[in-house]
Coordinates of N, CA and C and ligand atoms in Angstrom, one line a residue:
X237 N -26.7 -13.7 7.4 CA -26.9 -12.2 7.1 C -25.7 -11.0 7.2
X238 N -25.7 -9.8 6.4 CA -24.8 -9.7 6.7 C -24.5 -8.1 7.6
X239 N -23.1 -8.1 8.5 CA -23.4 -7.2 9.4 C -23.6 -5.4 9.6
X240 N -23.0 -5.4 8.4 CA -23.9 -4.3 8.0 C -24.4 -3.7 6.9
X241 N -24.9 -2.4 6.2 CA -25.1 -1.9 5.3 C -24.8 -1.1 4.8
X242 N -23.5 -1.4 5.1 CA -22.4 -0.4 4.6 C -22.4 0.0 3.3
X243 N -22.5 -0.4 2.2 CA -22.5 -0.1 0.7 C -23.9 0.2 0.5
X244 N -25.3 -0.6 1.1 CA -26.1 0.0 0.9 C -26.4 1.1 1.3
X245 N -26.2 1.5 2.3 CA -26.3 2.8 3.0 C -25.2 4.1 2.2
X246 N -24.6 3.4 1.2 CA -23.3 4.6 1.0 C -24.5 5.9 0.0
X247 N -25.1 5.2 -0.8 CA -25.3 6.3 -2.0 C -26.3 7.0 -1.3
X248 N -26.6 7.2 -0.3 CA -27.7 8.2 0.6 C -26.2 9.4 1.1
X249 N -25.4 8.6 2.1 CA -23.9 9.9 2.6 C -23.3 9.8 1.5
X250 N -23.5 10.2 -0.4 CA -22.2 10.3 -0.7 C -22.4 11.8 -0.8
X251 N -21.2 12.3 -1.2 CA -21.1 13.4 -1.8 C -20.9 14.1 -3.3
X252 N -20.1 15.1 -3.7 CA -20.3 16.1 -4.6 C -19.7 14.6 -5.8
X253 N -19.3 14.0 -5.6 CA -18.5 13.2 -6.7 C -19.4 12.0 -7.2
X254 N -19.9 11.8 -8.3 CA -21.6 11.0 -8.6 C -20.4 9.7 -8.7
X255 N -21.5 8.4 -8.3 CA -21.0 7.0 -8.0 C -21.8 6.1 -9.5
X256 N -21.4 5.4 -9.7 CA -22.2 4.8 -11.0 C -22.1 3.4 -10.4
X257 N -23.1 3.1 -10.4 CA -23.0 1.5 -10.0 C -24.5 1.2 -9.9
X258 N -24.8 -0.4 -10.3 CA -26.0 -0.7 -10.2 C -26.3 -1.3 -9.1
X259 N -27.2 -0.6 -8.4 CA -27.7 -0.9 -6.9 C -27.6 -2.1 -6.5
X260 N -28.3 -3.5 -6.9 CA -28.3 -4.6 -7.1 C -26.9 -5.3 -5.7
X261 N -25.3 -4.5 -6.6 CA -24.7 -4.8 -6.3 C -23.8 -4.5 -5.0
X262 N -25.4 -3.1 -4.3 CA -24.8 -2.8 -3.2 C -24.9 -4.1 -2.1
X263 N -26.2 -4.6 -2.6 CA -26.5 -5.3 -1.2 C -25.3 -6.6 -1.5
X264 N -25.5 -6.8 -2.8 CA -24.3 -8.2 -2.7 C -22.7 -8.2 -2.1
X265 N -22.8 -6.9 -2.6 CA -21.2 -6.5 -1.5 C -21.1 -6.5 0.1
X266 N -22.2 -6.1 0.7 CA -22.9 -6.1 1.9 C -23.0 -7.8 2.4
X267 N -23.1 -8.5 1.3 CA -22.7 -9.9 1.9 C -21.5 -10.5 1.4
X268 N -21.4 -10.1 0.1 CA -20.1 -10.3 0.0 C -18.7 -10.0 0.3
X269 N -18.5 -9.1 0.6 CA -17.3 -8.6 2.0 C -17.3 -8.2 3.0
X270 N -18.8 -8.6 3.4 CA -18.4 -8.7 5.0 C -17.2 -9.0 5.8
X271 N -17.1 -9.8 5.8 CA -15.4 -10.0 6.5 C -14.3 -9.1 6.6
X272 N -14.4 -8.5 5.0 CA -13.5 -7.2 4.6 C -13.3 -6.1 5.2
X273 N -14.8 -6.1 6.1 CA -14.5 -4.2 6.6 C -14.2 -4.5 7.3
X274 N -13.1 -2.5 6.6 CA -11.4 -2.9 8.4 C -10.5 -3.4 8.0
X275 N -10.6 -4.1 7.0 CA -8.8 -4.7 7.1 C -7.7 -3.8 6.8
X276 N -6.9 -3.7 6.6 CA -5.6 -2.9 5.7 C -5.2 -4.2 4.2
X277 N -5.7 -3.6 3.1 CA -5.8 -4.2 1.4 C -5.1 -3.3 0.3
X278 N -4.8 -4.2 0.3 CA -4.2 -3.8 -1.0 C -5.3 -3.6 -2.4
X279 N -5.6 -2.6 -2.6 CA -7.1 -2.7 -3.8 C -6.8 -2.4 -4.8
X280 N -7.1 -2.4 -6.3 CA -7.4 -2.0 -7.5 C -8.7 -2.5 -7.9
X281 N -9.0 -0.5 -8.6 CA -10.2 -0.9 -9.3 C -10.3 -0.1 -10.5
X282 N -10.1 -0.3 -11.7 CA -10.4 -0.2 -13.0 C -11.8 0.8 -13.2
X283 N -11.0 2.6 -13.7 CA -12.8 2.8 -13.7 C -13.2 3.8 -12.5
X284 N -12.5 5.2 -12.8 CA -13.0 6.1 -12.3 C -14.0 7.1 -12.1
X285 N -13.9 7.3 -13.6 CA -15.6 8.5 -14.1 C -14.8 9.3 -13.2
X286 N -16.8 9.8 -12.6 CA -16.7 11.0 -11.8 C -15.7 11.2 -10.3
X287 N -14.9 9.7 -10.3 CA -14.6 9.5 -8.5 C -15.1 9.1 -7.4
X288 N -17.0 8.9 -7.6 CA -17.9 8.5 -6.4 C -17.3 7.3 -6.0
X289 N -16.7 6.2 -6.6 CA -16.7 4.6 -6.0 C -15.1 5.4 -5.3
X290 N -14.3 6.7 -5.7 CA -13.2 6.3 -4.0 C -13.6 6.3 -3.1
X291 N -14.1 7.2 -2.4 CA -14.5 7.7 -1.0 C -15.4 6.4 -0.3
X292 N -16.7 5.8 -1.1 CA -16.8 3.9 -1.0 C -15.8 3.2 0.0
X293 N -14.8 3.3 -1.8 CA -13.9 1.9 -1.4 C -13.0 2.2 -0.1
X294 N -12.3 4.0 -0.1 CA -11.9 3.8 1.3 C -12.8 3.9 2.5
X295 N -13.8 4.2 2.6 CA -14.8 4.0 3.9 C -14.4 2.8 4.3
X296 N -14.2 2.3 3.6 CA -15.3 0.7 4.1 C -13.6 -0.5 4.1
X297 N -12.3 0.1 3.7 CA -11.2 0.1 4.1 C -10.5 -0.2 5.3
X298 N -9.2 -0.3 6.2 CA -8.3 0.3 7.3 C -7.8 1.5 6.8
X299 N -8.0 2.2 6.9 CA -7.3 3.5 6.8 C -6.1 4.0 6.6
X300 N -5.5 2.4 6.7 CA -3.4 2.9 5.8 C -3.7 1.9 4.9
X301 N -5.2 1.3 4.5 CA -4.8 1.2 2.9 C -4.3 1.5 2.2
X302 N -3.4 0.8 1.1 CA -3.1 1.4 -0.3 C -4.5 1.3 -1.1
X303 N -5.5 2.1 -1.5 CA -6.1 1.9 -3.1 C -5.6 2.5 -3.8
X304 N -5.8 2.2 -5.0 CA -5.3 2.4 -6.7 C -6.4 2.2 -8.0
X305 N -6.0 3.4 -7.8 CA -7.5 3.3 -9.0 C -6.7 3.7 -10.6
X306 N -7.7 3.4 -11.5 CA -6.7 3.3 -12.7 C -7.6 4.0 -13.5
X307 N -7.5 4.8 -15.1 CA -8.4 5.5 -15.7 C -7.7 5.6 -17.2
X308 N -8.7 5.5 -18.4 CA -7.9 5.6 -19.2 C -8.0 7.2 -19.1
X309 N -8.6 8.2 -18.9 CA -8.9 9.3 -18.9 C -8.3 10.9 -18.4
X310 N -7.3 11.6 -18.6 CA -6.3 11.9 -18.4 C -7.3 13.0 -17.1
X311 N -8.1 13.0 -17.4 CA -9.3 13.7 -15.8 C -9.4 13.6 -14.8
X312 N -9.0 12.6 -14.8 CA -9.0 11.4 -13.3 C -8.1 11.6 -13.0
X313 N -6.8 12.1 -12.7 CA -6.1 12.1 -12.2 C -6.2 12.9 -11.3
X314 N -6.9 14.1 -11.5 CA -7.1 15.1 -10.3 C -8.3 14.6 -8.9
X315 N -9.2 13.7 -9.8 CA -9.9 13.0 -8.4 C -9.1 12.2 -7.2
X316 N -7.7 12.1 -8.1 CA -7.4 11.2 -6.4 C -7.6 11.7 -4.9
X317 N -7.3 11.1 -4.3 CA -8.0 11.4 -3.0 C -7.0 11.1 -1.6
X318 N -7.0 11.9 -0.7 CA -5.7 12.0 0.0 C -5.7 10.8 0.4
X319 N -4.1 9.5 -0.4 CA -4.0 7.7 0.6 C -4.6 7.5 -0.7
X320 N -4.9 8.1 -1.8 CA -5.4 6.5 -2.8 C -4.1 6.9 -3.7
X321 N -4.1 6.1 -5.2 CA -3.6 6.4 -5.8 C -3.8 6.6 -7.4
X322 N -4.2 7.6 -8.3 CA -4.5 7.3 -9.4 C -3.3 7.2 -10.7
X323 N -3.7 6.0 -11.8 CA -2.8 5.7 -13.0 C -4.0 5.7 -13.8
X324 N -2.9 6.7 -15.1 CA -3.8 6.7 -16.2 C -3.4 5.9 -17.2
X325 N -4.6 5.2 -18.0 CA -3.7 4.2 -18.6 C -5.0 2.9 -18.9
X326 N -4.5 2.5 -20.6 CA -6.0 1.6 -21.0 C -5.3 0.2 -20.1
X327 N -6.3 -0.4 -20.3 CA -6.3 -1.3 -19.3 C -6.6 -2.7 -20.7
X328 N -6.8 -2.4 -21.1 CA -6.3 -3.0 -22.4 C -4.3 -3.9 -22.8
X329 N -3.5 -2.8 -22.1 CA -2.5 -2.8 -22.4 C -0.9 -2.8 -21.5
X330 N -1.7 -4.5 -21.9 CA -0.8 -5.7 -21.2 C 0.3 -4.3 -20.4
X331 N 1.4 -3.5 -21.1 CA 2.3 -3.1 -20.5 C 1.7 -2.2 -19.3
X332 N 1.1 -1.4 -19.8 CA 0.4 -0.8 -18.6 C 0.1 -1.4 -17.4
X333 N -0.6 -2.2 -17.6 CA -0.8 -3.0 -16.1 C -0.4 -3.2 -15.4
X334 N 1.5 -4.0 -16.0 CA 2.1 -4.7 -15.8 C 3.3 -3.4 -15.3
X335 N 3.7 -2.3 -15.0 CA 3.7 -1.4 -14.4 C 2.4 -0.4 -13.1
X336 N 1.6 -1.1 -13.2 CA 0.3 -0.4 -12.0 C 1.1 -1.6 -11.2
X337 N 0.8 -3.1 -12.3 CA 1.3 -4.7 -10.9 C 2.5 -4.0 -9.4
X338 N 3.4 -3.6 -11.0 CA 4.5 -3.7 -10.7 C 5.4 -2.2 -9.5
X339 N 4.0 -1.4 -10.1 CA 4.0 -0.5 -8.6 C 3.1 -0.4 -7.3
X340 N 2.1 -0.9 -7.5 CA 0.6 -0.9 -6.5 C 0.9 -2.1 -6.2
X341 N 1.0 -3.5 -6.9 CA 0.6 -4.5 -6.6 C 1.3 -5.7 -5.5
X342 N 1.4 -6.8 -5.0 CA 0.0 -6.9 -5.6 C -1.2 -6.6 -4.7
X343 N -2.2 -7.5 -5.1 CA -3.5 -6.6 -5.0 C -4.4 -7.8 -3.9
X344 N -5.3 -7.4 -3.1 CA -5.8 -8.5 -1.8 C -7.4 -8.1 -3.2
X345 N -7.8 -7.0 -3.5 CA -8.9 -7.2 -4.5 C -8.8 -6.5 -5.3
X346 N -9.5 -7.3 -6.4 CA -9.3 -6.4 -7.9 C -11.3 -6.3 -8.4
X347 N -11.2 -4.7 -8.8 CA -12.6 -4.8 -9.2 C -12.4 -3.5 -10.5
X348 N -12.9 -4.7 -11.3 CA -12.9 -4.3 -13.4 C -14.0 -3.2 -13.7
X349 N -14.4 -1.9 -13.6 CA -15.1 -1.2 -13.5 C -14.9 -0.9 -14.6
X350 N -14.0 -0.8 -15.4 CA -13.9 0.0 -16.6 C -14.4 0.6 -18.4
X351 N -14.4 -0.3 -19.1 CA -14.7 0.0 -20.2 C -15.6 -0.7 -20.8
X352 N -16.2 -1.7 -19.7 CA -16.4 -2.9 -19.9 C -16.6 -3.8 -21.5
X353 N -15.2 -3.7 -22.4 CA -15.8 -4.4 -23.6 C -14.7 -5.3 -23.7
X354 N -15.6 -6.9 -24.2 CA -15.1 -8.2 -24.0 C -13.4 -8.3 -24.0
X355 N -12.3 -7.3 -24.9 CA -11.4 -7.6 -24.4 C -10.4 -6.8 -23.7
X356 N -11.2 -5.9 -23.1 CA -11.0 -5.2 -22.4 C -10.5 -6.1 -21.1
X357 N -11.9 -6.7 -20.3 CA -12.3 -7.2 -19.3 C -11.6 -8.2 -19.8
X358 N -11.4 -8.7 -20.7 CA -10.5 -10.4 -20.5 C -8.9 -9.7 -20.7
X359 N -8.6 -8.9 -21.1 CA -6.7 -8.7 -21.0 C -6.5 -8.3 -19.7
X360 N -7.5 -7.3 -19.0 CA -7.3 -6.9 -17.3 C -7.4 -8.2 -17.3
X361 N -7.7 -9.1 -16.5 CA -8.0 -10.7 -16.0 C -7.0 -11.1 -16.2
X362 N -6.2 -11.1 -17.5 CA -5.1 -12.2 -17.5 C -4.1 -11.7 -16.7
X363 N -4.3 -10.0 -17.3 CA -2.2 -10.0 -16.3 C -2.8 -9.3 -15.1
X364 N -4.1 -8.8 -15.1 CA -4.1 -9.4 -13.2 C -4.1 -9.7 -12.8
X365 N -4.6 -11.2 -12.8 CA -5.0 -12.1 -11.9 C -3.9 -12.7 -11.2
X366 N -2.9 -12.9 -11.7 CA -1.2 -13.4 -11.4 C -0.9 -12.4 -10.6
X367 N -1.5 -11.1 -10.4 CA -1.0 -9.9 -8.8 C -2.0 -10.1 -7.8
X368 N -2.5 -11.5 -7.9 CA -4.3 -11.1 -7.3 C -3.4 -12.1 -5.9
X369 N -3.3 -11.7 -4.3 CA -3.2 -12.5 -3.3 C -3.7 -13.5 -3.1
X370 N -3.2 -14.6 -2.8 CA -4.0 -16.0 -2.3 C -5.1 -15.6 -1.3
X371 N -7.1 -15.7 -1.4 CA -7.6 -15.7 -0.9 C -8.0 -14.6 -1.4
X372 N -7.6 -13.5 -2.0 CA -8.7 -12.3 -2.7 C -9.7 -13.0 -3.5
X373 N -10.0 -11.5 -4.8 CA -10.8 -12.3 -5.1 C -10.2 -10.9 -6.0
X374 N -11.1 -11.5 -7.4 CA -11.1 -10.8 -8.9 C -12.7 -9.9 -9.2
X375 N -13.0 -9.1 -9.1 CA -14.4 -9.0 -9.5 C -14.4 -7.8 -10.9
X376 N -15.7 -8.7 -12.0 CA -16.0 -7.8 -12.6 C -16.9 -7.3 -13.1
X377 N -17.6 -6.0 -13.0 CA -18.9 -5.8 -12.8 C -19.4 -5.2 -14.5
X378 N -21.2 -4.5 -14.2 CA -21.3 -5.1 -15.8 C -21.1 -6.1 -16.6
X379 N -21.2 -7.5 -16.0 CA -20.9 -8.2 -17.5 C -22.3 -8.7 -18.2
X380 N -23.0 -8.1 -17.6 CA -24.2 -7.5 -19.1 C -23.9 -7.5 -20.7
X381 N -22.8 -7.2 -20.7 CA -22.3 -5.8 -22.0 C -21.7 -7.3 -22.9
X382 N -21.6 -8.5 -21.9 CA -21.6 -9.9 -22.9 C -22.3 -9.9 -23.9
X383 N -23.6 -9.7 -23.5 CA -25.0 -10.0 -24.4 C -25.0 -9.3 -25.4
X384 N -23.8 -7.6 -25.6 CA -24.0 -6.4 -26.2 C -23.2 -6.7 -27.6
X385 N -23.3 -6.4 -28.2 CA -22.7 -6.9 -30.0 C -21.6 -5.4 -30.5
X386 N -22.5 -4.0 -29.0 CA -21.0 -2.7 -29.6 C -20.2 -2.7 -28.4
X387 N -20.8 -3.8 -27.2 CA -19.0 -3.7 -26.6 C -18.5 -5.2 -26.8
X388 N -18.7 -6.1 -28.0 CA -18.2 -7.1 -28.7 C -18.8 -8.5 -27.6
X389 N -20.2 -8.2 -27.5 CA -20.5 -9.5 -26.9 C -21.8 -10.2 -27.8
X390 N -22.0 -10.7 -27.5 CA -23.3 -11.6 -27.6 C -23.8 -13.0 -27.2
X391 N -25.1 -13.1 -27.5 CA -25.6 -14.6 -26.8 C -24.7 -16.2 -27.0
X392 N -24.0 -15.8 -26.4 CA -23.1 -17.4 -26.2 C -21.6 -16.8 -27.4
X393 N -21.8 -15.3 -28.0 CA -20.2 -15.4 -28.5 C -19.2 -15.5 -27.9
X394 N -18.0 -16.6 -28.4 CA -17.3 -17.1 -27.9 C -16.4 -16.6 -27.3
X395 N -16.3 -15.5 -28.0 CA -15.0 -14.3 -27.6 C -15.8 -13.5 -25.9
X396 N -16.6 -13.8 -25.7 CA -17.2 -12.9 -24.3 C -16.7 -12.9 -23.6
X397 N -17.0 -12.3 -22.3 CA -16.6 -12.5 -20.7 C -17.3 -13.3 -20.3
X398 N -18.1 -13.7 -20.5 CA -19.0 -14.1 -20.3 C -18.6 -16.2 -19.8
X399 N -18.5 -16.0 -21.6 CA -17.5 -17.5 -22.1 C -16.3 -17.8 -21.3
X400 N -15.7 -16.8 -21.4 CA -14.4 -17.0 -21.3 C -14.3 -17.0 -19.8
X401 N -15.6 -16.3 -19.1 CA -15.3 -17.0 -17.8 C -16.2 -18.4 -17.4
X402 N -16.9 -19.0 -18.3 CA -17.8 -20.3 -17.7 C -17.0 -21.4 -18.4
X403 N -15.7 -21.2 -19.4 CA -14.4 -21.5 -19.7 C -13.5 -22.0 -18.2
X404 N -13.6 -20.7 -17.2 CA -12.8 -21.3 -15.9 C -13.6 -22.1 -15.0
X405 N -14.9 -22.5 -15.2 CA -15.0 -23.3 -14.6 C -15.2 -24.8 -15.2
X406 N -14.6 -25.1 -16.2 CA -14.1 -26.3 -17.2 C -12.4 -26.1 -16.3
X407 N -11.9 -25.2 -16.1 CA -10.3 -25.2 -15.9 C -10.1 -25.6 -14.5
X408 N -11.1 -25.0 -13.8 CA -11.0 -25.2 -12.1 C -11.4 -26.8 -12.1
X409 N -12.0 -27.6 -13.1 CA -12.6 -28.5 -12.6 C -11.3 -29.4 -13.4
X410 N -10.3 -28.7 -14.1 CA -9.5 -30.1 -14.8 C -9.0 -31.6 -14.2
X411 N -8.6 -31.1 -12.7 CA -8.7 -31.9 -11.9 C -9.1 -33.7 -12.6
X412 N -10.2 -33.6 -13.0 CA -11.3 -34.4 -12.3 C -11.7 -35.3 -13.7
X413 N -10.8 -35.0 -14.6 CA -11.3 -35.8 -16.1 C -10.5 -37.3 -16.4
X414 N -11.1 -37.4 -17.1 CA -10.1 -39.1 -17.8 C -9.6 -38.9 -18.7
X415 N -9.7 -37.6 -19.2 CA -9.2 -37.7 -20.8 C -8.2 -36.7 -20.8
X416 N -7.4 -36.9 -19.7 CA -5.8 -37.0 -20.0 C -5.1 -35.1 -21.7
X417 N -5.5 -36.3 -22.1 CA -4.8 -35.9 -23.7 C -5.7 -34.4 -23.8
X418 N -6.9 -34.6 -24.1 CA -8.1 -33.8 -24.8 C -8.3 -32.9 -23.9
X419 N -8.3 -32.6 -23.0 CA -8.5 -31.6 -21.2 C -7.1 -31.7 -20.2
X420 N -6.1 -31.2 -20.8 CA -5.4 -31.3 -20.1 C -5.7 -31.0 -18.6
X421 N -4.3 -31.2 -17.6 CA -4.6 -30.3 -16.2 C -4.4 -28.8 -16.4
X422 N -5.0 -27.6 -15.9 CA -4.7 -26.2 -16.7 C -3.9 -25.7 -15.1
X423 N -3.9 -25.2 -15.4 CA -3.0 -24.1 -14.3 C -4.2 -23.8 -13.1
X424 N -5.5 -23.3 -13.6 CA -5.8 -22.6 -13.7 C -6.8 -23.2 -12.0
X425 N -6.8 -24.3 -11.9 CA -7.4 -25.5 -11.1 C -6.1 -25.5 -9.6
X426 N -5.4 -24.8 -9.7 CA -4.5 -24.4 -8.9 C -4.8 -23.3 -7.7
X427 N -5.0 -22.4 -8.7 CA -5.5 -21.1 -8.5 C -6.7 -20.8 -8.0
X428 N -7.5 -21.1 -9.0 CA -9.3 -20.6 -9.0 C -10.2 -21.8 -7.9
X429 N -10.3 -21.3 -6.6 CA -11.1 -21.3 -5.2 C -12.4 -21.4 -5.9
X430 N -13.0 -20.7 -6.5 CA -14.5 -20.8 -7.0 C -14.5 -19.6 -7.7
X431 N -15.9 -19.8 -8.4 CA -16.5 -18.7 -9.8 C -17.8 -17.7 -9.7
X432 N -18.3 -17.4 -8.6 CA -19.6 -16.7 -8.5 C -20.1 -16.0 -9.2
X433 N -21.2 -16.4 -10.2 CA -21.9 -15.8 -11.7 C -23.1 -15.4 -10.7
X434 N -23.4 -13.5 -10.5 CA -24.4 -13.0 -10.4 C -24.7 -12.5 -11.5
X435 N -26.3 -11.6 -11.4 CA -26.5 -10.9 -12.7 C -25.5 -9.4 -12.8
X436 N -25.1 -9.7 -13.4 CA -23.3 -8.8 -14.3 C -23.0 -8.8 -12.9
X437 N -22.2 -9.3 -12.9 CA -21.0 -9.6 -11.8 C -20.9 -10.7 -12.0
X438 N -19.7 -10.9 -12.4 CA -19.2 -12.5 -11.7 C -18.1 -12.0 -10.6
X439 N -17.3 -13.1 -10.1 CA -16.1 -12.8 -8.9 C -15.4 -13.9 -9.1
X440 N -14.0 -13.9 -9.5 CA -13.0 -15.5 -9.3 C -12.6 -15.2 -7.7
X441 N -12.3 -16.0 -7.1 CA -11.5 -16.3 -5.5 C -10.4 -17.3 -5.6
X442 N -9.3 -16.5 -6.1 CA -7.9 -17.3 -5.9 C -7.8 -17.6 -4.3
X443 N -7.4 -18.9 -4.4 CA -7.4 -20.0 -3.5 C -6.7 -21.4 -3.8
X444 N -4.7 -20.7 -3.4 CA -3.7 -21.5 -4.0 C -4.0 -23.4 -3.5
X445 N -3.9 -23.8 -3.9 CA -4.2 -25.6 -3.0 C -3.4 -26.3 -4.9
X446 N -3.3 -27.6 -4.1 CA -2.6 -28.3 -4.6 C -4.2 -29.8 -5.0
X447 N -3.7 -30.9 -5.6 CA -4.8 -31.5 -6.0 C -5.9 -32.0 -4.8
X448 N -7.3 -32.2 -4.8 CA -8.4 -32.2 -4.0 C -8.2 -33.8 -3.1
X449 N -8.2 -33.6 -1.5 CA -7.8 -34.9 -1.3 C -9.7 -35.3 -0.5
X450 N -9.8 -36.5 -0.9 CA -11.0 -36.8 -0.2 C -10.8 -37.3 1.1
X451 N -11.4 -37.1 2.0 CA -11.2 -37.8 3.5 C -12.4 -38.5 3.9
X452 N -12.1 -39.9 4.8 CA -13.2 -40.2 5.9 C -12.6 -39.6 7.1
X453 N -13.9 -40.4 8.3 CA -13.2 -39.4 9.3 C -14.2 -40.6 10.4
X454 N -13.7 -41.1 10.9 CA -14.3 -42.2 11.8 C -14.0 -42.2 13.6
X455 N -14.7 -41.9 14.4 CA -14.0 -41.5 15.5 C -13.0 -41.3 15.7
X456 N -12.9 -39.4 15.3 CA -11.7 -38.5 15.3 C -10.8 -39.4 14.5
X457 N -10.7 -39.9 14.0 CA -9.4 -40.9 12.7 C -9.9 -40.5 11.5
X458 N -8.6 -39.7 10.8 CA -9.0 -39.0 9.8 C -8.0 -39.1 8.6
X459 N -8.8 -39.9 7.7 CA -7.5 -39.8 6.5 C -7.9 -39.8 5.5
X460 N -6.4 -38.9 4.8 CA -7.4 -38.7 3.7 C -6.3 -39.5 2.3
X461 N -7.1 -39.3 1.1 CA -6.7 -39.5 -0.1 C -6.8 -38.9 -1.6
X462 N -5.6 -39.2 -2.4 CA -6.2 -38.8 -3.8 C -6.7 -39.7 -4.5
X463 N -7.0 -40.8 -4.3 CA -7.5 -42.4 -5.1 C -8.6 -42.3 -6.3
X464 N -9.4 -41.4 -5.4 CA -10.6 -40.3 -5.6 C -10.1 -39.7 -7.9
X465 N -9.1 -38.8 -7.3 CA -7.9 -38.9 -8.7 C -7.7 -39.2 -9.5
X466 N -7.2 -40.6 -8.7 CA -5.8 -41.0 -9.2 C -6.4 -42.4 -10.5
X467 N -8.0 -43.3 -9.5 CA -8.6 -44.0 -10.8 C -9.3 -43.5 -11.6
X468 N -9.5 -42.1 -11.8 CA -9.9 -41.8 -13.0 C -8.5 -41.2 -14.2
X469 N -7.9 -42.3 -13.9 CA -5.9 -42.3 -14.5 C -6.0 -40.5 -15.3
X470 N -5.9 -39.2 -14.1 CA -5.7 -37.7 -14.3 C -4.0 -37.9 -14.0
X471 N -3.3 -38.7 -14.5 CA -1.6 -39.6 -14.3 C -1.4 -37.6 -14.2
X472 N -1.1 -36.9 -14.6 CA -0.8 -35.9 -14.7 C -0.4 -34.5 -13.0
X473 N -1.6 -35.0 -13.0 CA -1.0 -34.3 -11.6 C -0.3 -34.5 -10.7
X474 N 0.4 -35.4 -10.9 CA 0.8 -36.7 -9.6 C 2.5 -36.5 -9.8
Ligands
SAM575 C1 -18.6 3.3 -14.8 S1 -17.4 4.3 -15.3 C2 -16.7 4.0 -13.7 C3 -17.4 4.3 -12.8 C4 -16.5 4.2 -11.4 N1 -15.7 3.0 -10.6 C5 -17.6 3.8 -10.1 O1 -18.4 2.9 -9.7 O2 -18.5 5.0 -9.8 C6 -16.0 3.0 -16.3 C7 -14.7 4.4 -16.1 O3 -13.8 3.9 -16.9 C8 -13.6 3.8 -18.0 N2 -12.3 3.5 -19.1 C9 -13.0 3.1 -20.4 N3 -12.2 2.6 -20.9 C10 -10.6 2.6 -20.5 C11 -9.9 1.5 -20.8 N4 -9.8 1.0 -21.6 N5 -9.2 1.6 -19.5 C12 -8.7 2.2 -18.5 N6 -10.2 3.0 -18.2 C13 -11.6 3.0 -18.8 C14 -13.8 5.1 -18.7 O4 -13.4 6.2 -18.5 C15 -14.6 6.1 -17.1 O5 -13.9 6.7 -16.4

């Protein structure tokens, strides 16, 4: 059970800036971000619109947190709150993302609530994932657009963000194949600890790690081994 109802209660406490989120995200954020409340973080959200999420995130983290928001619309510049930074540019522009990361990164938490088009979500992920700290979370909102042709998606459309995220599942498991040539070890295996799919929300957890180890434990004696991987012939790991 989450300790608080911070996110669920927020809409009723909102001010004159409009917040634009799907309602069920708020319950999920109460669950998933339970341990993050009051922490001093480097945070980035893509997509400002009317600025309603800025006070929500600001009130959740420690007051000395460094919060960055970006949007393609120059009108959003005026929405910066004291203690926050606003950057104007295109989330699908690698140079812009590089500048944002060099100025404000690395980040503990990244939320993509921008244009929700496939190339935007994928380009932002590719360029911002390396800027996420170990044990950080990369959250992509409104992934239902993966099913909307108007956003570049479609059911099982290979270029959709959902299909991209499904492929990350395979890459995360690329330690465990017997096919060294056909399914090579991906760097993702060393960086992704988990991928959670919710309705319209994908959350990718960064967890820097070496090849997984199996343990046996008897009478307090613990042994560790990677034989499980070796016998499968995944020699490229070692
Ligand atoms: C859903 S709204 C953001 C809502 C806000 N995060 C909230 O929770 O209230 C999406 C925003 O993404 C911005 N946007 C659209 N395409 C973008 C792009 N290519 N790069 C950056 N921002 C973009 C839009 O201008 C719009 O303000």
